Amino acid sequence: RFYNYGDVGAEDITVTLGATEALASALRTIGRPGDKCVIFEPFHELYPSQCQLFYLEPVYVTLRPEPNENADEIGTNWTYDQKELEEALSDAKILVLNTPHNPTGKVFSKSELANIVALCLKFDVYLVTDEIYEHMCYNDHVHICIPHEFPQIKHRTLICNSIGKSASATGWRLGWCVHPPHLRNTYRGIHDQLAVMSPHPMQYAALSYLTLSNEYFSDLSCKYHRRVSKLEVALKAAGFRVISPQGAYYLFVNYTSVPGLAGMTSEQAAMHLLKNIGVACVPGDNFYGTKHPTTRNQYLRFAACRSDDDLDEAIQLLKMKL
């Protein structure tokens, strides 16, 4: 509907108990104990956890701020090293790709996706995507449906999605996976054993939700971009170094230049903000698997998905107390 991609039949889609179960069923369908699964870090914590559940070996490729001529300023985008990715994929079975990305807000570009697709085809790697923030892309950034844009990898791509974020209904647990025909029976057998089904009332509610106009879905970007931008301005004013999110509704910020937080671990900084300022965030180290010195104790993740009143209160607390 949103990408003029009609080359998907009903039998190629399985309704799941949220995107979490969609991803779990995908990993179990493709992976076998000992297989390597490549994950971009920082990552959503469930990716390595699910790998461990199915005895897969997570391998991390690090997203880093692009170099900036001014060493005192952070870059304007998150990038990855293509050689690092190629080395990681050379003996892997699966690549998990989240775009728009949690926690950085990165939207992978067409050229980056072309590189990723080429490497997956080169090494016979399956591509499992997590696209739950597809309707939250800002400015000129757009979400790209990989099997539509790159049909050469359609047979090795599984798309996981849900209504949880776009409908603000994370508790509904209504998701789906678009899978290649040759994986259908295996995927559905695993899905049946893991969850059986998503509750019928939620499925009917999702059907109604998906009949909403295109304007509703396009307006989601405007709504969340406004909230993200408002929080970004406040965080910069408080001394955080921020790369403007291209999508999703998180801000993954460097806190080491904030006087009141300098020298703290990311966990200490998050707890200080919670207990003494009254603003909750997540320690950045939770999103890394390698614990490299260049990423350790550097970042905090803030979420701008709360109401405008909540955001305004948080911004005021940062101004007054930090």
PDB file of C-alpha atoms in Angstrom:
ATOM      1  CA  ARG A   1       0.000   0.000   0.000  1.00  0.00           C
ATOM      2  CA  PHE A   2       2.633   2.551   1.017  1.00  0.00           C
ATOM      3  CA  TYR A   3       5.354   1.427  -1.403  1.00  0.00           C
ATOM      4  CA  ASN A   4       3.337   0.328  -4.455  1.00  0.00           C
ATOM      5  CA  TYR A   5       4.555  -3.156  -3.710  1.00  0.00           C
ATOM      6  CA  GLY A   6       1.893  -5.658  -4.665  1.00  0.00           C
ATOM      7  CA  ASP A   7       4.036  -8.729  -5.178  1.00  0.00           C
ATOM      8  CA  VAL A   8       2.977 -10.286  -1.868  1.00  0.00           C
ATOM      9  CA  GLY A   9       0.203 -12.833  -1.465  1.00  0.00           C
ATOM     10  CA  ALA A  10      -1.789 -13.614   1.662  1.00  0.00           C
ATOM     11  CA  GLU A  11       0.160 -16.841   2.079  1.00  0.00           C
ATOM     12  CA  ASP A  12       3.396 -14.841   2.259  1.00  0.00           C
ATOM     13  CA  ILE A  13       2.281 -12.990   5.404  1.00  0.00           C
ATOM     14  CA  THR A  14       1.948 -14.449   8.896  1.00  0.00           C
ATOM     15  CA  VAL A  15       0.204 -12.459  11.631  1.00  0.00           C
ATOM     16  CA  THR A  16       2.266 -12.666  14.805  1.00  0.00           C
ATOM     17  CA  LEU A  17       2.164 -11.774  18.486  1.00  0.00           C
ATOM     18  CA  GLY A  18       3.877  -8.449  17.850  1.00  0.00           C
ATOM     19  CA  ALA A  19       7.114  -7.720  16.007  1.00  0.00           C
ATOM     20  CA  THR A  20       9.043  -9.387  18.843  1.00  0.00           C
ATOM     21  CA  GLU A  21       7.551 -12.773  18.056  1.00  0.00           C
ATOM     22  CA  ALA A  22       7.817 -12.079  14.316  1.00  0.00           C
ATOM     23  CA  LEU A  23      11.555 -11.624  14.735  1.00  0.00           C
ATOM     24  CA  ALA A  24      11.932 -14.622  17.046  1.00  0.00           C
ATOM     25  CA  SER A  25      10.138 -16.877  14.580  1.00  0.00           C
ATOM     26  CA  ALA A  26      12.313 -15.518  11.767  1.00  0.00           C
ATOM     27  CA  LEU A  27      15.565 -16.202  13.625  1.00  0.00           C
ATOM     28  CA  ARG A  28      14.449 -19.708  14.537  1.00  0.00           C
ATOM     29  CA  THR A  29      13.279 -20.408  10.978  1.00  0.00           C
ATOM     30  CA  ILE A  30      16.638 -19.518   9.463  1.00  0.00           C
ATOM     31  CA  GLY A  31      19.200 -20.070  12.197  1.00  0.00           C
ATOM     32  CA  ARG A  32      20.703 -23.189  13.673  1.00  0.00           C
ATOM     33  CA  PRO A  33      22.739 -23.420  16.888  1.00  0.00           C
ATOM     34  CA  GLY A  34      26.156 -21.902  16.300  1.00  0.00           C
ATOM     35  CA  ASP A  35      25.139 -19.767  13.301  1.00  0.00           C
ATOM     36  CA  LYS A  36      26.316 -16.167  13.367  1.00  0.00           C
ATOM     37  CA  CYS A  37      23.818 -13.305  13.361  1.00  0.00           C
ATOM     38  CA  VAL A  38      25.147  -9.834  12.528  1.00  0.00           C
ATOM     39  CA  ILE A  39      23.604  -6.915  14.434  1.00  0.00           C
ATOM     40  CA  PHE A  40      24.293  -3.204  14.111  1.00  0.00           C
ATOM     41  CA  GLU A  41      25.118  -1.671  17.475  1.00  0.00           C
ATOM     42  CA  PRO A  42      23.796   0.238  19.323  1.00  0.00           C
ATOM     43  CA  PHE A  43      20.848  -2.143  19.130  1.00  0.00           C
ATOM     44  CA  HIS A  44      17.461  -2.926  20.603  1.00  0.00           C
ATOM     45  CA  GLU A  45      18.223  -5.275  23.489  1.00  0.00           C
ATOM     46  CA  LEU A  46      15.954  -8.045  22.223  1.00  0.00           C
ATOM     47  CA  TYR A  47      18.182  -8.897  19.237  1.00  0.00           C
ATOM     48  CA  PRO A  48      21.114 -10.444  21.149  1.00  0.00           C
ATOM     49  CA  SER A  49      18.710 -11.860  23.731  1.00  0.00           C
ATOM     50  CA  GLN A  50      16.824 -13.764  21.050  1.00  0.00           C
ATOM     51  CA  CYS A  51      20.113 -14.936  19.556  1.00  0.00           C
ATOM     52  CA  GLN A  52      21.058 -16.395  22.921  1.00  0.00           C
ATOM     53  CA  LEU A  53      17.649 -18.022  23.234  1.00  0.00           C
ATOM     54  CA  PHE A  54      18.216 -19.912  19.968  1.00  0.00           C
ATOM     55  CA  TYR A  55      21.960 -20.512  20.510  1.00  0.00           C
ATOM     56  CA  LEU A  56      22.966 -18.142  17.722  1.00  0.00           C
ATOM     57  CA  GLU A  57      26.197 -16.167  17.981  1.00  0.00           C
ATOM     58  CA  PRO A  58      25.663 -12.388  17.787  1.00  0.00           C
ATOM     59  CA  VAL A  59      28.330 -10.462  15.871  1.00  0.00           C
ATOM     60  CA  TYR A  60      28.305  -6.680  16.175  1.00  0.00           C
ATOM     61  CA  VAL A  61      29.010  -3.978  13.606  1.00  0.00           C
ATOM     62  CA  THR A  62      29.264  -0.553  15.217  1.00  0.00           C
ATOM     63  CA  LEU A  63      27.452   2.568  14.048  1.00  0.00           C
ATOM     64  CA  ARG A  64      29.561   5.637  14.811  1.00  0.00           C
ATOM     65  CA  PRO A  65      29.094   9.384  14.398  1.00  0.00           C
ATOM     66  CA  GLU A  66      30.584  10.406  11.078  1.00  0.00           C
ATOM     67  CA  PRO A  67      33.894  12.275  11.414  1.00  0.00           C
ATOM     68  CA  ASN A  68      33.640  16.007  11.957  1.00  0.00           C
ATOM     69  CA  GLU A  69      36.321  18.588  11.111  1.00  0.00           C
ATOM     70  CA  ASN A  70      35.663  20.204  14.474  1.00  0.00           C
ATOM     71  CA  ALA A  71      36.683  17.634  17.075  1.00  0.00           C
ATOM     72  CA  ASP A  72      34.542  19.396  19.679  1.00  0.00           C
ATOM     73  CA  GLU A  73      31.368  18.804  17.674  1.00  0.00           C
ATOM     74  CA  ILE A  74      29.574  15.557  16.962  1.00  0.00           C
ATOM     75  CA  GLY A  75      28.823  14.538  13.363  1.00  0.00           C
ATOM     76  CA  THR A  76      25.474  14.839  11.630  1.00  0.00           C
ATOM     77  CA  ASN A  77      24.904  11.174  10.842  1.00  0.00           C
ATOM     78  CA  TRP A  78      25.593   7.680  12.098  1.00  0.00           C
ATOM     79  CA  THR A  79      27.688   5.586   9.716  1.00  0.00           C
ATOM     80  CA  TYR A  80      29.208   2.114   9.552  1.00  0.00           C
ATOM     81  CA  ASP A  81      32.482   0.796   8.158  1.00  0.00           C
ATOM     82  CA  GLN A  82      31.742  -1.215   5.018  1.00  0.00           C
ATOM     83  CA  LYS A  83      34.844  -3.355   5.498  1.00  0.00           C
ATOM     84  CA  GLU A  84      33.784  -4.143   9.065  1.00  0.00           C
ATOM     85  CA  LEU A  85      30.355  -5.191   7.816  1.00  0.00           C
ATOM     86  CA  GLU A  86      31.821  -7.315   5.021  1.00  0.00           C
ATOM     87  CA  GLU A  87      34.105  -9.125   7.439  1.00  0.00           C
ATOM     88  CA  ALA A  88      31.223  -9.769   9.829  1.00  0.00           C
ATOM     89  CA  LEU A  89      28.976 -11.127   7.068  1.00  0.00           C
ATOM     90  CA  SER A  90      31.643 -13.322   5.477  1.00  0.00           C
ATOM     91  CA  ASP A  91      30.736 -16.330   7.643  1.00  0.00           C
ATOM     92  CA  ALA A  92      27.313 -15.272   8.977  1.00  0.00           C
ATOM     93  CA  LYS A  93      23.852 -16.705   8.348  1.00  0.00           C
ATOM     94  CA  ILE A  94      21.641 -13.724   9.278  1.00  0.00           C
ATOM     95  CA  LEU A  95      21.769  -9.932   9.322  1.00  0.00           C
ATOM     96  CA  VAL A  96      19.216  -8.095  11.472  1.00  0.00           C
ATOM     97  CA  LEU A  97      18.528  -4.612  10.115  1.00  0.00           C
ATOM     98  CA  ASN A  98      16.439  -2.067  12.013  1.00  0.00           C
ATOM     99  CA  THR A  99      15.533   1.032  10.005  1.00  0.00           C
ATOM    100  CA  PRO A 100      14.475   3.616  11.093  1.00  0.00           C
ATOM    101  CA  HIS A 101      16.869   2.690  13.839  1.00  0.00           C
ATOM    102  CA  ASN A 102      16.432   2.399  17.588  1.00  0.00           C
ATOM    103  CA  PRO A 103      18.206   4.021  19.425  1.00  0.00           C
ATOM    104  CA  THR A 104      20.082   6.356  17.037  1.00  0.00           C
ATOM    105  CA  GLY A 105      17.206   7.470  14.792  1.00  0.00           C
ATOM    106  CA  LYS A 106      19.242   6.628  11.694  1.00  0.00           C
ATOM    107  CA  VAL A 107      17.355   5.914   8.470  1.00  0.00           C
ATOM    108  CA  PHE A 108      19.552   3.778   6.237  1.00  0.00           C
ATOM    109  CA  SER A 109      19.956   5.410   2.829  1.00  0.00           C
ATOM    110  CA  LYS A 110      19.397   3.746  -0.534  1.00  0.00           C
ATOM    111  CA  SER A 111      23.147   3.571  -1.164  1.00  0.00           C
ATOM    112  CA  GLU A 112      23.750   1.980   2.245  1.00  0.00           C
ATOM    113  CA  LEU A 113      20.978  -0.536   1.633  1.00  0.00           C
ATOM    114  CA  ALA A 114      22.458  -1.319  -1.799  1.00  0.00           C
ATOM    115  CA  ASN A 115      25.770  -2.110  -0.099  1.00  0.00           C
ATOM    116  CA  ILE A 116      24.052  -4.248   2.523  1.00  0.00           C
ATOM    117  CA  VAL A 117      22.041  -6.148  -0.096  1.00  0.00           C
ATOM    118  CA  ALA A 118      25.124  -6.781  -2.226  1.00  0.00           C
ATOM    119  CA  LEU A 119      27.059  -8.175   0.739  1.00  0.00           C
ATOM    120  CA  CYS A 120      24.166 -10.387   1.849  1.00  0.00           C
ATOM    121  CA  LEU A 121      23.911 -11.837  -1.656  1.00  0.00           C
ATOM    122  CA  LYS A 122      27.688 -12.271  -1.865  1.00  0.00           C
ATOM    123  CA  PHE A 123      27.783 -14.372   1.311  1.00  0.00           C
ATOM    124  CA  ASP A 124      24.307 -15.998   1.093  1.00  0.00           C
ATOM    125  CA  VAL A 125      23.110 -14.192   4.207  1.00  0.00           C
ATOM    126  CA  TYR A 126      19.422 -13.872   5.083  1.00  0.00           C
ATOM    127  CA  LEU A 127      18.225 -10.337   5.796  1.00  0.00           C
ATOM    128  CA  VAL A 128      15.717  -9.941   8.640  1.00  0.00           C
ATOM    129  CA  THR A 129      14.336  -6.420   8.934  1.00  0.00           C
ATOM    130  CA  ASP A 130      12.637  -4.673  11.847  1.00  0.00           C
ATOM    131  CA  GLU A 131      10.541  -1.852  10.370  1.00  0.00           C
ATOM    132  CA  ILE A 132       8.258  -0.801  13.216  1.00  0.00           C
ATOM    133  CA  TYR A 133       9.170   2.892  12.851  1.00  0.00           C
ATOM    134  CA  GLU A 134       8.525   2.999   9.083  1.00  0.00           C
ATOM    135  CA  HIS A 135       6.027   5.870   9.384  1.00  0.00           C
ATOM    136  CA  MET A 136       8.421   8.055  11.375  1.00  0.00           C
ATOM    137  CA  CYS A 137      10.928   9.442   8.869  1.00  0.00           C
ATOM    138  CA  TYR A 138      11.844  13.122   8.950  1.00  0.00           C
ATOM    139  CA  ASN A 139      12.794  15.825   6.482  1.00  0.00           C
ATOM    140  CA  ASP A 140      13.981  14.243   3.222  1.00  0.00           C
ATOM    141  CA  HIS A 141      14.589  10.794   4.693  1.00  0.00           C
ATOM    142  CA  VAL A 142      12.294   8.014   3.495  1.00  0.00           C
ATOM    143  CA  HIS A 143      11.775   4.417   4.457  1.00  0.00           C
ATOM    144  CA  ILE A 144      12.650   1.951   1.700  1.00  0.00           C
ATOM    145  CA  CYS A 145      10.924  -1.409   1.299  1.00  0.00           C
ATOM    146  CA  ILE A 146      13.917  -3.619   0.513  1.00  0.00           C
ATOM    147  CA  PRO A 147      12.301  -6.456  -1.516  1.00  0.00           C
ATOM    148  CA  HIS A 148      10.527  -3.867  -3.646  1.00  0.00           C
ATOM    149  CA  GLU A 149      13.581  -1.665  -4.221  1.00  0.00           C
ATOM    150  CA  PHE A 150      15.996  -4.604  -4.441  1.00  0.00           C
ATOM    151  CA  PRO A 151      14.009  -7.553  -5.840  1.00  0.00           C
ATOM    152  CA  GLN A 152      17.190  -9.585  -6.276  1.00  0.00           C
ATOM    153  CA  ILE A 153      17.167 -10.302  -2.528  1.00  0.00           C
ATOM    154  CA  LYS A 154      13.440 -10.874  -2.123  1.00  0.00           C
ATOM    155  CA  HIS A 155      14.008 -14.624  -1.665  1.00  0.00           C
ATOM    156  CA  ARG A 156      16.353 -13.980   1.281  1.00  0.00           C
ATOM    157  CA  THR A 157      14.429 -11.200   3.081  1.00  0.00           C
ATOM    158  CA  LEU A 158      11.980 -11.463   5.975  1.00  0.00           C
ATOM    159  CA  ILE A 159      10.185  -8.240   6.943  1.00  0.00           C
ATOM    160  CA  CYS A 160       9.040  -7.919  10.564  1.00  0.00           C
ATOM    161  CA  ASN A 161       6.622  -5.177  11.546  1.00  0.00           C
ATOM    162  CA  SER A 162       3.747  -4.308  13.876  1.00  0.00           C
ATOM    163  CA  ILE A 163       1.176  -1.640  14.664  1.00  0.00           C
ATOM    164  CA  GLY A 164       2.668  -1.141  18.125  1.00  0.00           C
ATOM    165  CA  LYS A 165       4.544   2.099  17.454  1.00  0.00           C
ATOM    166  CA  SER A 166       2.482   3.714  14.699  1.00  0.00           C
ATOM    167  CA  ALA A 167      -0.794   3.116  16.570  1.00  0.00           C
ATOM    168  CA  SER A 168       0.713   3.816  20.018  1.00  0.00           C
ATOM    169  CA  ALA A 169      -0.524   0.348  20.954  1.00  0.00           C
ATOM    170  CA  THR A 170       2.561  -1.552  22.084  1.00  0.00           C
ATOM    171  CA  GLY A 171       0.486  -3.644  24.471  1.00  0.00           C
ATOM    172  CA  TRP A 172      -1.732  -5.031  21.723  1.00  0.00           C
ATOM    173  CA  ARG A 173       0.968  -7.439  20.476  1.00  0.00           C
ATOM    174  CA  LEU A 174      -0.185  -7.420  16.859  1.00  0.00           C
ATOM    175  CA  GLY A 175       2.540  -7.832  14.267  1.00  0.00           C
ATOM    176  CA  TRP A 176       3.378  -9.700  11.088  1.00  0.00           C
ATOM    177  CA  CYS A 177       6.188 -11.160   9.031  1.00  0.00           C
ATOM    178  CA  VAL A 178       6.438 -11.087   5.240  1.00  0.00           C
ATOM    179  CA  HIS A 179       8.477 -14.154   4.303  1.00  0.00           C
ATOM    180  CA  PRO A 180       9.620 -15.849   1.092  1.00  0.00           C
ATOM    181  CA  PRO A 181       7.352 -18.701  -0.096  1.00  0.00           C
ATOM    182  CA  HIS A 182      10.014 -21.378   0.455  1.00  0.00           C
ATOM    183  CA  LEU A 183      10.166 -20.498   4.180  1.00  0.00           C
ATOM    184  CA  ARG A 184       6.405 -20.280   4.695  1.00  0.00           C
ATOM    185  CA  ASN A 185       5.719 -23.719   6.154  1.00  0.00           C
ATOM    186  CA  THR A 186       8.734 -23.683   8.477  1.00  0.00           C
ATOM    187  CA  TYR A 187       8.000 -20.156   9.663  1.00  0.00           C
ATOM    188  CA  ARG A 188       4.347 -20.898  10.362  1.00  0.00           C
ATOM    189  CA  GLY A 189       5.173 -24.125  12.155  1.00  0.00           C
ATOM    190  CA  ILE A 190       7.544 -22.291  14.483  1.00  0.00           C
ATOM    191  CA  HIS A 191       5.075 -19.432  14.950  1.00  0.00           C
ATOM    192  CA  ASP A 192       2.392 -21.954  15.886  1.00  0.00           C
ATOM    193  CA  GLN A 193       4.578 -23.483  18.591  1.00  0.00           C
ATOM    194  CA  LEU A 194       5.823 -20.155  19.961  1.00  0.00           C
ATOM    195  CA  ALA A 195       2.559 -18.217  20.121  1.00  0.00           C
ATOM    196  CA  VAL A 196      -0.234 -19.972  18.174  1.00  0.00           C
ATOM    197  CA  MET A 197      -1.811 -16.640  17.249  1.00  0.00           C
ATOM    198  CA  SER A 198      -2.390 -13.024  18.092  1.00  0.00           C
ATOM    199  CA  PRO A 199      -5.775 -12.544  19.840  1.00  0.00           C
ATOM    200  CA  HIS A 200      -8.690 -12.232  17.418  1.00  0.00           C
ATOM    201  CA  PRO A 201     -10.018  -8.921  18.842  1.00  0.00           C
ATOM    202  CA  MET A 202      -6.649  -7.321  18.188  1.00  0.00           C
ATOM    203  CA  GLN A 203      -6.598  -8.648  14.647  1.00  0.00           C
ATOM    204  CA  TYR A 204      -9.998  -7.131  13.895  1.00  0.00           C
ATOM    205  CA  ALA A 205      -8.922  -3.861  15.495  1.00  0.00           C
ATOM    206  CA  ALA A 206      -5.796  -3.852  13.315  1.00  0.00           C
ATOM    207  CA  LEU A 207      -7.917  -4.359  10.209  1.00  0.00           C
ATOM    208  CA  SER A 208      -9.881  -1.232  11.093  1.00  0.00           C
ATOM    209  CA  TYR A 209      -6.703   0.664  11.879  1.00  0.00           C
ATOM    210  CA  LEU A 210      -5.177  -0.179   8.506  1.00  0.00           C
ATOM    211  CA  THR A 211      -8.199   1.294   6.704  1.00  0.00           C
ATOM    212  CA  LEU A 212      -7.286   4.762   7.958  1.00  0.00           C
ATOM    213  CA  SER A 213      -6.339   7.266   5.286  1.00  0.00           C
ATOM    214  CA  ASN A 214      -2.825   7.742   3.958  1.00  0.00           C
ATOM    215  CA  GLU A 215      -2.921  11.206   5.505  1.00  0.00           C
ATOM    216  CA  TYR A 216      -3.125   9.677   8.979  1.00  0.00           C
ATOM    217  CA  PHE A 217       0.097   7.747   8.438  1.00  0.00           C
ATOM    218  CA  SER A 218       1.920  10.650   6.792  1.00  0.00           C
ATOM    219  CA  ASP A 219       0.896  12.897   9.703  1.00  0.00           C
ATOM    220  CA  LEU A 220       2.668  10.551  12.134  1.00  0.00           C
ATOM    221  CA  SER A 221       6.000  11.840  10.874  1.00  0.00           C
ATOM    222  CA  CYS A 222       4.965  15.435  11.492  1.00  0.00           C
ATOM    223  CA  LYS A 223       3.705  14.687  14.999  1.00  0.00           C
ATOM    224  CA  TYR A 224       6.788  12.839  16.174  1.00  0.00           C
ATOM    225  CA  HIS A 225       9.253  15.074  14.355  1.00  0.00           C
ATOM    226  CA  ARG A 226       7.851  18.040  16.251  1.00  0.00           C
ATOM    227  CA  ARG A 227       8.287  16.250  19.567  1.00  0.00           C
ATOM    228  CA  VAL A 228      11.761  14.976  18.743  1.00  0.00           C
ATOM    229  CA  SER A 229      12.874  18.432  17.610  1.00  0.00           C
ATOM    230  CA  LYS A 230      11.527  20.073  20.761  1.00  0.00           C
ATOM    231  CA  LEU A 231      13.418  17.658  22.996  1.00  0.00           C
ATOM    232  CA  GLU A 232      16.542  17.963  20.840  1.00  0.00           C
ATOM    233  CA  VAL A 233      16.663  21.730  21.319  1.00  0.00           C
ATOM    234  CA  ALA A 234      16.358  21.326  25.096  1.00  0.00           C
ATOM    235  CA  LEU A 235      19.056  18.658  25.289  1.00  0.00           C
ATOM    236  CA  LYS A 236      21.476  20.751  23.248  1.00  0.00           C
ATOM    237  CA  ALA A 237      20.801  23.733  25.494  1.00  0.00           C
ATOM    238  CA  ALA A 238      21.680  21.560  28.503  1.00  0.00           C
ATOM    239  CA  GLY A 239      25.031  20.658  26.971  1.00  0.00           C
ATOM    240  CA  PHE A 240      24.313  17.278  25.383  1.00  0.00           C
ATOM    241  CA  ARG A 241      25.850  16.593  21.983  1.00  0.00           C
ATOM    242  CA  VAL A 242      23.083  15.440  19.658  1.00  0.00           C
ATOM    243  CA  ILE A 243      22.928  13.930  16.179  1.00  0.00           C
ATOM    244  CA  SER A 244      19.509  14.918  14.850  1.00  0.00           C
ATOM    245  CA  PRO A 245      17.362  11.787  14.432  1.00  0.00           C
ATOM    246  CA  GLN A 246      16.326  10.999  10.869  1.00  0.00           C
ATOM    247  CA  GLY A 247      13.478   8.811  12.065  1.00  0.00           C
ATOM    248  CA  ALA A 248      11.926   6.896  15.015  1.00  0.00           C
ATOM    249  CA  TYR A 249      11.370   8.871  18.245  1.00  0.00           C
ATOM    250  CA  TYR A 250      14.577   8.520  20.217  1.00  0.00           C
ATOM    251  CA  LEU A 251      17.559  10.754  20.816  1.00  0.00           C
ATOM    252  CA  PHE A 252      20.824   8.915  21.462  1.00  0.00           C
ATOM    253  CA  VAL A 253      22.982  11.667  22.895  1.00  0.00           C
ATOM    254  CA  ASN A 254      26.521  12.072  24.163  1.00  0.00           C
ATOM    255  CA  TYR A 255      26.410  13.316  27.761  1.00  0.00           C
ATOM    256  CA  THR A 256      30.149  13.616  28.499  1.00  0.00           C
ATOM    257  CA  SER A 257      30.153  17.402  27.918  1.00  0.00           C
ATOM    258  CA  VAL A 258      27.313  18.071  30.375  1.00  0.00           C
ATOM    259  CA  PRO A 259      28.940  19.542  33.516  1.00  0.00           C
ATOM    260  CA  GLY A 260      26.562  17.842  35.935  1.00  0.00           C
ATOM    261  CA  LEU A 261      27.126  14.406  34.364  1.00  0.00           C
ATOM    262  CA  ALA A 262      30.788  14.472  33.321  1.00  0.00           C
ATOM    263  CA  GLY A 263      32.838  11.599  34.712  1.00  0.00           C
ATOM    264  CA  MET A 264      29.827   9.396  35.436  1.00  0.00           C
ATOM    265  CA  THR A 265      29.172   6.002  33.915  1.00  0.00           C
ATOM    266  CA  SER A 266      26.114   5.898  31.701  1.00  0.00           C
ATOM    267  CA  GLU A 267      24.206   4.067  34.419  1.00  0.00           C
ATOM    268  CA  GLN A 268      25.216   6.641  37.028  1.00  0.00           C
ATOM    269  CA  ALA A 269      24.227   9.472  34.693  1.00  0.00           C
ATOM    270  CA  ALA A 270      20.823   7.929  34.008  1.00  0.00           C
ATOM    271  CA  MET A 271      20.158   7.358  37.707  1.00  0.00           C
ATOM    272  CA  HIS A 272      21.278  10.896  38.553  1.00  0.00           C
ATOM    273  CA  LEU A 273      18.829  12.317  36.019  1.00  0.00           C
ATOM    274  CA  LEU A 274      16.042  10.134  37.386  1.00  0.00           C
ATOM    275  CA  LYS A 275      16.606  10.698  41.104  1.00  0.00           C
ATOM    276  CA  ASN A 276      17.833  14.292  41.180  1.00  0.00           C
ATOM    277  CA  ILE A 277      16.350  15.890  38.068  1.00  0.00           C
ATOM    278  CA  GLY A 278      13.156  13.873  37.647  1.00  0.00           C
ATOM    279  CA  VAL A 279      13.777  12.886  34.017  1.00  0.00           C
ATOM    280  CA  ALA A 280      14.043   9.240  32.961  1.00  0.00           C
ATOM    281  CA  CYS A 281      16.343   7.935  30.233  1.00  0.00           C
ATOM    282  CA  VAL A 282      18.219   4.705  29.455  1.00  0.00           C
ATOM    283  CA  PRO A 283      21.983   4.149  29.912  1.00  0.00           C
ATOM    284  CA  GLY A 284      23.661   3.982  26.511  1.00  0.00           C
ATOM    285  CA  ASP A 285      25.826   1.000  27.466  1.00  0.00           C
ATOM    286  CA  ASN A 286      22.673  -1.161  27.465  1.00  0.00           C
ATOM    287  CA  PHE A 287      22.669  -0.911  23.664  1.00  0.00           C
ATOM    288  CA  TYR A 288      26.199  -2.193  23.016  1.00  0.00           C
ATOM    289  CA  GLY A 289      27.663  -5.667  22.887  1.00  0.00           C
ATOM    290  CA  THR A 290      31.347  -4.908  22.303  1.00  0.00           C
ATOM    291  CA  LYS A 291      31.873  -2.419  25.181  1.00  0.00           C
ATOM    292  CA  HIS A 292      34.530  -0.589  23.160  1.00  0.00           C
ATOM    293  CA  PRO A 293      36.230   2.380  24.911  1.00  0.00           C
ATOM    294  CA  THR A 294      34.935   4.765  22.227  1.00  0.00           C
ATOM    295  CA  THR A 295      31.325   3.841  22.971  1.00  0.00           C
ATOM    296  CA  ARG A 296      31.419   2.912  26.652  1.00  0.00           C
ATOM    297  CA  ASN A 297      30.026   5.487  29.094  1.00  0.00           C
ATOM    298  CA  GLN A 298      29.289   8.000  26.344  1.00  0.00           C
ATOM    299  CA  TYR A 299      25.571   7.931  25.604  1.00  0.00           C
ATOM    300  CA  LEU A 300      22.062   8.159  27.014  1.00  0.00           C
ATOM    301  CA  ARG A 301      18.812   7.435  25.194  1.00  0.00           C
ATOM    302  CA  PHE A 302      15.843   9.751  25.598  1.00  0.00           C
ATOM    303  CA  ALA A 303      12.393   8.998  24.156  1.00  0.00           C
ATOM    304  CA  ALA A 304      10.100  11.675  22.705  1.00  0.00           C
ATOM    305  CA  CYS A 305       7.012   9.494  22.397  1.00  0.00           C
ATOM    306  CA  ARG A 306       5.309  10.908  25.485  1.00  0.00           C
ATOM    307  CA  SER A 307       2.644  13.600  25.395  1.00  0.00           C
ATOM    308  CA  ASP A 308       3.533  17.235  24.788  1.00  0.00           C
ATOM    309  CA  ASP A 309       2.684  18.008  28.407  1.00  0.00           C
ATOM    310  CA  ASP A 310       5.103  15.340  29.650  1.00  0.00           C
ATOM    311  CA  LEU A 311       7.836  16.558  27.312  1.00  0.00           C
ATOM    312  CA  ASP A 312       7.318  20.160  28.378  1.00  0.00           C
ATOM    313  CA  GLU A 313       7.596  19.145  32.032  1.00  0.00           C
ATOM    314  CA  ALA A 314      10.795  17.183  31.359  1.00  0.00           C
ATOM    315  CA  ILE A 315      12.295  20.093  29.438  1.00  0.00           C
ATOM    316  CA  GLN A 316      11.493  22.475  32.286  1.00  0.00           C
ATOM    317  CA  LEU A 317      13.131  20.145  34.803  1.00  0.00           C
ATOM    318  CA  LEU A 318      16.282  19.952  32.671  1.00  0.00           C
ATOM    319  CA  LYS A 319      16.391  23.761  32.497  1.00  0.00           C
ATOM    320  CA  MET A 320      15.881  24.281  36.226  1.00  0.00           C
ATOM    321  CA  LYS A 321      17.863  21.443  37.790  1.00  0.00           C
ATOM    322  CA  LEU A 322      20.616  20.260  35.445  1.00  0.00           C
TER     323      LEU A 322
END
